[in-house]
Amino acid sequence: MSVPSITPIRWCDDGHLELLDQRALPDRHLTLDVTSADGAAEAIRAMVVRGAPAIGITAAYGVVLAALKQRGSDWQPGVEAAITILAASRPTAVNLFWALERMHQVIAIHRHEEVAPVTALLEAARTIHRQDLDDNLTMGELGADLISREAPCAVMTHCNTGALATGGHGTALGVIRSAWSRGLITHVHANETRPWLQGARLTAWELDQEGIPVTLAVDSAASLLMAQGKVGWLIVGADRIAANGDVANKIGTLALAVQARYFGVKVMVVAPSSTFDLEVASGDAIPIETRDARELTHQGERVVAPEKINIYNPVFDVTPASLIDAIVCERGVIEHPDHAGVVRMIETCRGTEVCHNLSRTYERKDPE
Ligand SMILES: CSC[C@H]1O[C@H](OP(=O)(O)O)[C@H](O)[C@@H]1O
């Protein structure tokens, strides 16, 4: 499986982070050099980089940037402060808190050292980055195996879950890439994914770059495509999966899952184990980010709605486990997910490593 050359996150040998500015895609290919944890947090907040795994990877490198700036033996408060700043950058994707906890574990191991453990922190960040790509390639095959159970079909995806949202290959889009390479899918229907247009600007761009047949449609056309029998699978990513299998994902996923159930379309969620949060019993407790009203009142500089009206702009919603046919993670597939299936899978994924409360340490207690 060839991995496309899209690299949204690159650690540079001179000690800075280079981010592909996803706000400029598809027509402009701009990069942003980040040299501080504050800069990394702002890049996440402003969606220069976005996508649950990519946010965690960026935050991990942000901790390295903080460590590089520490001088002398009293380095730990400065690095811990950076972790707190990074944890406040976005509230829903639990991968952010999972990655920060992994970095904190490195700090704890080296806490008695005279200087900040830059080398160890950089290795930890690089491992998180590399492991995400490896996991995506594994999930790509596991998800494609599910699709292979029946004749090749067209699939639908929402938002962007590709190389731009991860360490490479992608989660849901990684399954689509793998299934396409095995001749298991015939076409991809990409929803534009308002208001930030991740589907139009990012997913359509990724698939077009690789010659995978894609049709872009407005979000509200999804049910018509399903009604016409043009979709075999709805394949989406996740930002946080609760202990009972409820899935927080880009706004619109819940409606798509309801429609899919009505029209007999199967629903697959694809996410690494770092997306699971066993400390959250159900989707009700997942913090849902709301973003700037300007995302609805403006398109670029053009005003497209009265600027003073009330705006509701939640950018995630929660799909109940009962509407999901399969959750694919790097160690296996949870079919017809429920609490027992999730816990069994995550215990397997994480072995003895006590990770369940990973997201709790740094998660902002007052979600938006
Ligand atoms: C594999 S990315 C998971 C998830 O992240 C996206 O959200 P955003 O673009 O706001 O960061 C979207 O919900 C994807 O499904």
XYZ file of C-alpha atoms and ligand atoms in Angstrom:
383
model
C 0.000 0.000 0.000
C 1.698 3.198 -1.095
C 1.315 6.038 1.354
C 0.611 9.376 -0.350
C 3.217 12.095 0.030
C 0.886 14.410 1.932
C 2.682 15.351 5.144
C 0.714 17.942 7.123
C 3.091 17.750 10.108
C 6.910 17.754 9.815
C 9.483 18.053 12.627
C 12.542 19.873 11.241
C 16.097 19.069 12.370
C 16.709 22.688 13.437
C 14.062 22.240 16.138
C 10.892 23.729 14.694
C 7.609 22.247 13.523
C 6.379 22.798 9.976
C 2.603 22.580 9.504
C 0.696 22.513 6.236
C -1.875 25.309 6.624
C -5.083 23.402 5.904
C -7.093 26.633 5.928
C -5.535 27.482 2.556
C -6.231 24.168 0.776
C -7.143 23.168 -1.868
C -5.979 26.094 -3.976
C -2.993 27.298 -1.929
C -0.251 25.097 -0.500
C 1.109 27.163 2.409
C 3.154 26.028 5.404
C 3.495 27.563 8.837
C 6.681 27.331 10.931
C 5.898 26.790 14.620
C 8.613 27.395 17.208
C 6.732 27.354 20.512
C 4.065 25.471 22.422
C 1.896 28.588 22.269
C 2.308 28.568 18.498
C 1.325 24.909 18.329
C -1.731 25.522 20.509
C -2.814 28.448 18.333
C -2.335 26.364 15.177
C -4.648 23.718 16.641
C -7.172 26.295 17.842
C -7.230 28.072 14.457
C -7.395 24.736 12.563
C -4.176 25.240 10.698
C -3.890 21.590 11.621
C -7.035 19.617 12.467
C -8.236 16.056 12.723
C -8.198 14.169 16.003
C -4.940 12.191 15.552
C -3.149 15.111 13.882
C -4.079 17.362 16.799
C -2.501 14.894 19.242
C 0.662 14.569 17.154
C 1.009 18.353 16.868
C 0.511 18.805 20.608
C 3.195 16.204 21.319
C 5.681 18.161 19.215
C 4.471 21.318 20.988
C 5.705 19.836 24.271
C 9.108 19.255 22.643
C 9.191 22.911 21.555
C 8.528 23.935 25.152
C 11.302 21.697 26.450
C 13.756 23.203 23.943
C 13.173 26.631 25.475
C 13.881 25.573 29.062
C 17.215 26.515 30.574
C 18.756 25.026 33.747
C 17.471 22.532 36.266
C 14.084 24.130 36.960
C 12.713 23.041 33.594
C 9.619 21.077 34.662
C 7.158 23.946 35.478
C 7.703 25.476 32.056
C 7.023 22.230 30.240
C 3.991 21.422 32.387
C 2.610 24.907 31.710
C 2.951 24.231 28.001
C 0.986 20.993 28.370
C -1.828 22.916 30.060
C -1.883 25.495 27.253
C -1.947 22.776 24.595
C -4.735 20.906 26.438
C -6.933 24.006 26.236
C -6.638 24.316 22.447
C -9.709 22.187 21.506
C -12.064 20.206 23.771
C -13.549 17.261 21.859
C -10.803 15.165 20.270
C -9.528 12.982 23.116
C -6.389 12.123 21.112
C -5.084 15.531 22.208
C -5.235 14.606 25.896
C -4.014 11.063 25.245
C -0.890 12.398 23.505
C -0.234 14.999 26.215
C -0.498 12.315 28.878
C 2.048 10.216 26.975
C 4.402 13.205 26.995
C 3.756 13.812 30.684
C 4.770 10.228 31.411
C 8.154 10.966 29.810
C 8.511 14.082 31.961
C 7.743 12.055 35.080
C 10.413 9.486 34.223
C 13.043 12.225 33.753
C 11.793 14.582 36.484
C 15.051 14.423 38.535
C 17.327 15.318 35.637
C 19.242 18.576 35.546
C 18.057 19.575 32.093
C 14.846 19.132 30.137
C 14.731 15.665 28.482
C 14.448 17.002 24.945
C 15.760 13.855 23.259
C 13.377 11.573 25.132
C 10.427 13.883 24.497
C 11.233 14.150 20.798
C 11.481 10.378 20.519
C 8.106 10.050 22.251
C 6.511 12.558 19.861
C 8.044 10.838 16.855
C 6.793 7.474 18.118
C 3.253 8.836 18.447
C 3.551 10.185 14.890
C 5.009 6.981 13.379
C 2.640 4.721 15.316
C -0.376 6.610 14.025
C 0.629 5.925 10.426
C 1.256 2.248 11.190
C -2.113 1.975 12.951
C -3.864 3.623 10.006
C -2.380 1.135 7.568
C -3.554 -1.719 9.807
C -7.046 -0.235 10.181
C -7.169 0.327 6.426
C -6.877 -3.409 5.837
C -9.258 -4.361 8.656
C -11.908 -1.989 7.321
C -11.362 -3.130 3.740
C -11.847 -6.729 4.911
C -15.313 -5.760 6.171
C -16.169 -4.239 2.788
C -14.830 -7.343 1.002
C -17.605 -9.444 2.480
C -19.872 -8.225 -0.291
C -19.547 -7.100 -3.903
C -17.649 -3.853 -4.617
C -19.765 -0.821 -3.764
C -19.737 2.951 -3.596
C -19.108 4.469 -0.187
C -19.786 7.797 1.488
C -17.553 9.703 3.850
C -17.937 12.880 5.877
C -15.433 15.547 6.847
C -11.744 14.732 6.351
C -10.129 11.723 7.930
C -7.208 11.295 5.576
C -3.481 11.947 5.639
C -4.319 15.574 6.464
C -6.062 14.550 9.687
C -3.568 11.972 10.891
C 0.019 10.799 10.787
C -0.600 9.550 7.238
C -2.918 7.303 5.174
C -5.945 8.247 7.307
C -8.566 6.542 9.414
C -11.874 6.362 7.505
C -10.172 7.673 4.400
C -7.412 5.162 5.073
C -9.973 2.357 4.814
C -11.210 3.920 1.574
C -7.637 4.101 0.226
C -6.965 0.481 1.168
C -10.306 -0.753 -0.169
C -9.778 1.123 -3.440
C -6.326 -0.413 -3.889
C -7.948 -3.856 -3.458
C -10.721 -3.141 -5.960
C -13.393 -3.268 -3.244
C -14.992 0.110 -3.813
C -16.233 1.692 -7.033
C -16.707 5.320 -6.029
C -16.541 7.739 -3.120
C -19.259 10.206 -2.241
C -17.704 13.032 -0.214
C -19.973 15.371 1.692
C -18.793 18.960 1.589
C -19.115 19.136 5.407
C -20.254 22.601 6.250
C -19.360 24.997 7.705
C -15.582 24.464 7.497
C -15.791 22.382 4.286
C -13.285 19.684 5.250
C -14.940 17.375 2.703
C -14.902 19.830 -0.183
C -11.498 21.393 0.483
C -9.583 18.437 1.954
C -11.131 15.024 1.249
C -12.010 15.769 -2.373
C -8.474 17.153 -2.778
C -6.791 14.102 -1.228
C -8.803 11.651 -3.346
C -8.376 13.699 -6.512
C -4.606 13.804 -5.941
C -4.601 9.998 -6.032
C -7.078 9.462 -8.872
C -9.673 7.827 -6.622
C -13.099 8.590 -8.176
C -14.919 11.024 -5.920
C -18.130 12.975 -6.234
C -18.637 15.984 -3.990
C -22.165 16.824 -2.903
C -23.832 19.155 -0.435
C -24.354 17.569 2.954
C -28.129 17.529 2.505
C -27.841 15.369 -0.657
C -26.583 12.425 1.412
C -30.033 11.019 2.165
C -31.036 11.187 -1.524
C -27.897 9.271 -2.520
C -28.732 6.636 0.097
C -32.389 6.518 -1.010
C -31.209 5.939 -4.583
C -29.233 2.906 -3.397
C -25.941 4.535 -4.373
C -24.155 3.971 -1.056
C -23.092 0.633 0.415
C -21.155 1.945 3.434
C -20.986 5.213 5.337
C -17.375 5.339 6.588
C -16.414 8.059 9.072
C -13.785 8.899 11.665
C -14.156 9.868 15.305
C -12.947 12.449 17.764
C -13.906 10.560 20.902
C -15.517 7.181 21.510
C -17.230 6.624 24.866
C -17.069 3.408 26.868
C -20.462 2.290 25.524
C -19.450 2.847 21.880
C -21.155 6.221 21.354
C -19.092 8.229 18.859
C -18.415 11.965 18.773
C -17.556 13.046 15.256
C -17.980 15.961 12.884
C -21.384 17.639 12.974
C -23.742 15.878 10.609
C -22.528 12.367 11.410
C -25.542 11.665 13.621
C -27.985 12.611 10.861
C -26.042 10.490 8.367
C -26.165 7.480 10.701
C -29.919 7.837 11.203
C -30.428 8.085 7.454
C -28.098 5.133 6.861
C -30.068 2.944 9.247
C -33.335 3.922 7.528
C -31.985 3.172 4.024
C -30.066 0.019 4.947
C -26.578 1.539 4.548
C -23.937 0.061 6.836
C -22.035 2.424 9.149
C -18.331 2.012 9.894
C -16.381 4.186 12.334
C -12.596 4.048 12.022
C -10.386 5.330 14.840
C -7.180 4.324 16.648
C -7.430 3.238 20.276
C -6.196 6.692 21.313
C -9.671 7.938 20.358
C -11.412 5.795 22.975
C -12.131 7.381 26.353
C -13.284 4.785 28.868
C -13.665 7.530 31.472
C -16.719 8.721 29.546
C -19.572 6.264 30.090
C -21.648 7.480 27.164
C -21.745 10.161 24.513
C -23.775 12.445 26.788
C -20.596 13.388 28.661
C -18.436 14.198 25.636
C -17.693 17.961 25.425
C -18.964 19.336 22.110
C -16.972 22.241 20.720
C -18.844 25.245 19.355
C -16.965 27.593 17.074
C -17.106 31.188 15.864
C -20.409 32.400 14.422
C -18.396 33.865 11.544
C -18.084 30.349 10.133
C -21.790 30.674 9.290
C -22.266 34.400 8.700
C -19.323 34.733 6.281
C -17.790 32.927 3.352
C -14.365 34.478 3.269
C -14.999 38.211 3.420
C -18.516 37.907 1.976
C -21.386 38.274 4.438
C -23.900 35.470 3.813
C -26.174 35.933 6.831
C -27.298 38.846 8.996
C -24.379 39.380 11.317
C -26.442 40.064 14.430
C -28.735 37.006 14.426
C -28.344 34.131 16.849
C -25.944 31.483 15.588
C -25.606 27.868 16.758
C -22.367 26.330 15.499
C -21.564 23.021 17.231
C -18.830 21.339 15.181
C -19.349 17.801 16.524
C -22.282 15.589 17.406
C -22.684 12.183 19.016
C -23.868 9.064 17.211
C -25.245 6.348 19.516
C -23.526 2.976 19.327
C -26.836 1.404 18.293
C -26.582 3.133 14.894
C -23.056 1.851 14.215
C -22.396 -1.494 12.529
C -18.661 -1.630 13.190
C -15.908 0.310 14.933
C -12.473 -0.426 13.453
C -9.375 0.223 15.563
C -5.786 -0.933 15.134
C -6.226 -4.179 17.080
C -9.473 -5.306 15.611
C -13.105 -4.677 14.784
C -15.958 -4.191 17.242
C -19.078 -5.283 15.394
C -22.388 -3.997 16.792
C -20.445 -2.043 19.429
C -21.573 -1.969 23.049
C -19.867 -1.415 26.382
C -18.626 -4.983 26.683
C -17.171 -4.969 23.179
C -15.434 -1.622 23.652
C -13.862 -2.504 26.988
C -12.712 -5.895 25.697
C -11.092 -4.288 22.659
C -9.431 -1.427 24.512
C -8.115 -3.696 27.259
C -6.548 -5.706 24.409
C -5.169 -2.618 22.635
C -3.616 -1.122 25.710
C -2.578 -4.277 27.506
C -1.445 -3.631 31.047
C -0.621 0.026 30.338
C -3.062 1.956 32.503
C -4.386 4.400 29.959
C -8.059 4.575 30.762
C -7.824 7.825 32.640
C -5.337 9.307 30.185
C -7.624 12.042 29.032
C -8.630 13.026 32.537
C -5.349 14.560 33.698
C -5.226 17.411 31.246
C -8.716 17.692 29.896
C -10.120 21.153 30.447
C -12.712 20.764 33.156
C -14.978 23.453 31.761
C -15.687 22.359 28.163
C -17.349 25.010 25.983
C -9.314 11.250 11.736
S -9.849 12.873 12.016
C -11.208 12.664 13.074
C -12.183 13.812 13.027
O -11.586 15.133 13.166
C -12.333 16.053 12.352
O -12.707 17.220 13.049
P -11.945 18.632 12.766
O -11.718 18.745 11.280
O -12.869 19.688 13.327
O -10.664 18.518 13.561
C -13.565 15.282 11.987
O -14.494 15.242 13.064
C -12.969 13.925 11.754
O -13.925 12.934 11.587
